[in-house]
Steps between C-alpha positions, in 0.01 A plus 500: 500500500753770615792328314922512594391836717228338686681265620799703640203737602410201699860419651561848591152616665505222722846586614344808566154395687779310733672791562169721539368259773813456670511921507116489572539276813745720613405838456115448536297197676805337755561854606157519702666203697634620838797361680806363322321433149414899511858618620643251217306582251461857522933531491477281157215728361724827593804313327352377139149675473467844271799297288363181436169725442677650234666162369165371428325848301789507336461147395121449414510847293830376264282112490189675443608776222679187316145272429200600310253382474508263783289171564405299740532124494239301749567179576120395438537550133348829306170481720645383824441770836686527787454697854756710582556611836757758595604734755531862428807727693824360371317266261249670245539817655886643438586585136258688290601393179520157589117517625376652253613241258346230656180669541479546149565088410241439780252684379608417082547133566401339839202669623336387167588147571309505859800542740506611809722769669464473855710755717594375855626745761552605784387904454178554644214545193490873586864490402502296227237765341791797543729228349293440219397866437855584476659230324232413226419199620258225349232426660515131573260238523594446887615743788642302786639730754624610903692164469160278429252694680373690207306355231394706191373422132374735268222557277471545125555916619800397711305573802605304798298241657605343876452153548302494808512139521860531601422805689266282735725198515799719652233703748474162656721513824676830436455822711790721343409766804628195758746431291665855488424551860695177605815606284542865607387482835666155659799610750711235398480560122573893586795428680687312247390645185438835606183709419286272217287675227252367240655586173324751261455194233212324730383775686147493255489130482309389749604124435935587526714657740875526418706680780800672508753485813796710637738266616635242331882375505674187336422301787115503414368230245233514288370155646564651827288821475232335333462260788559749808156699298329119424528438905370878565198412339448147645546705858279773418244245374 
């Protein structure tokens, strides 16, 4: 389909969706992580990220500018679909060129075949509308947002639609308000992490709540934060 350049197109972008996730793990999700992960990661992110940023928009333009047309070959044959599910900062989201190339062979070629583009993050859906405003994004098929506990789809206007049956399933059990309250106000949680705050990112979702903390040193473990907060909760009931 794409010939001798398609398939070093091939070779090279996923030498370059490598590199993009290992940059993306570092400078976006792992650095919400507190403890060693965050103090780790954050010192490679400060070492290798506006250059390897860079690397790669300097890369897709040159691979981009050197193929047209382009084409896409399923491996369903000519009337095969697929669902594609992605995440958006670091991922979709990052070069402009890049993006809007492949919205223009989704929308040319696999749209019109019945595939699915499903985005998967962890933004909030208020955020992801800023995101998409600003970025020209496509409206998928499938929102799926605040780390699972948003589920959108959209209507032949692109106007979103909650899944209330997933709203009601996750209502089951959870009081975010005694959640919130056991994490910033338990003593012994204060006293070794410091003053904890819910995070911007879940403030309007009633069914999240990411926090932030003050302290954290290399002695601290991921594993070992998570359960001090898992044995709050069991305590607080």
């Amino acid at each position: 389909m794409v010939g001798r350049w398609g398939n070093r197109l091939g070779r090279w972008l996923a030498a370059a969706v490598t590199l993009a996730c290992v940059c993306g793990a570092s400078g976006g999700g792992l650095q919400s992580l507190p403890g060693r992960a965050k103090l780790h990661i954050e010192r490679g992110a400060q070492t290798c990220g506006g250059g390897c940023s860079a690397a790669l928009s300097a890369l897709s333009s040159t691979l981009l500018s050197r193929l047209e047309p382009f084409s896409v070959k399923l491996p369903f044959g000519p009337r095969g679909a697929i669902m594609l599910s992605t995440d958006l900062d670091d991922t979709l989201v990052g070069d402009k060129m890049s993006l809007a190339r492949f919205n223009d062979v989704w929308l040319a070629q696999l749209e019109p075949r019945g595939c699915k583009l499903v985005y998967n993050t962890g933004r909030s859906f208020d955020d992801y509308m800023l995101l998409a405003k600003e970025w020209a994004l496509l409206v998928p098929d499938v929102f799926i947002g605040g780390c699972g506990s948003q589920i959108y789809t959209f209507d032949d206007y692109g106007r979103p639609i909650a899944d209330r049956v997933w709203q009601h399933k996750l209502e089951k059990g959870w009081n975010k308000t005694a959640v919130a309250d056991a994490a910033e106000n338990t003593a012994s949680l204060s006293e070794r992490y410091g003053r904890i705050t819910q995070k911007r990112e879940s403030s309007k979702n009633p069914f999240m709540y990411s926090c932030k903390v003050l302290r954290a040193d290399e002695s601290m473990t991921v594993r070992g934060i998570i359960a001090d907060f898992e044995r709050c909760m069991r305590e607080r009931g």
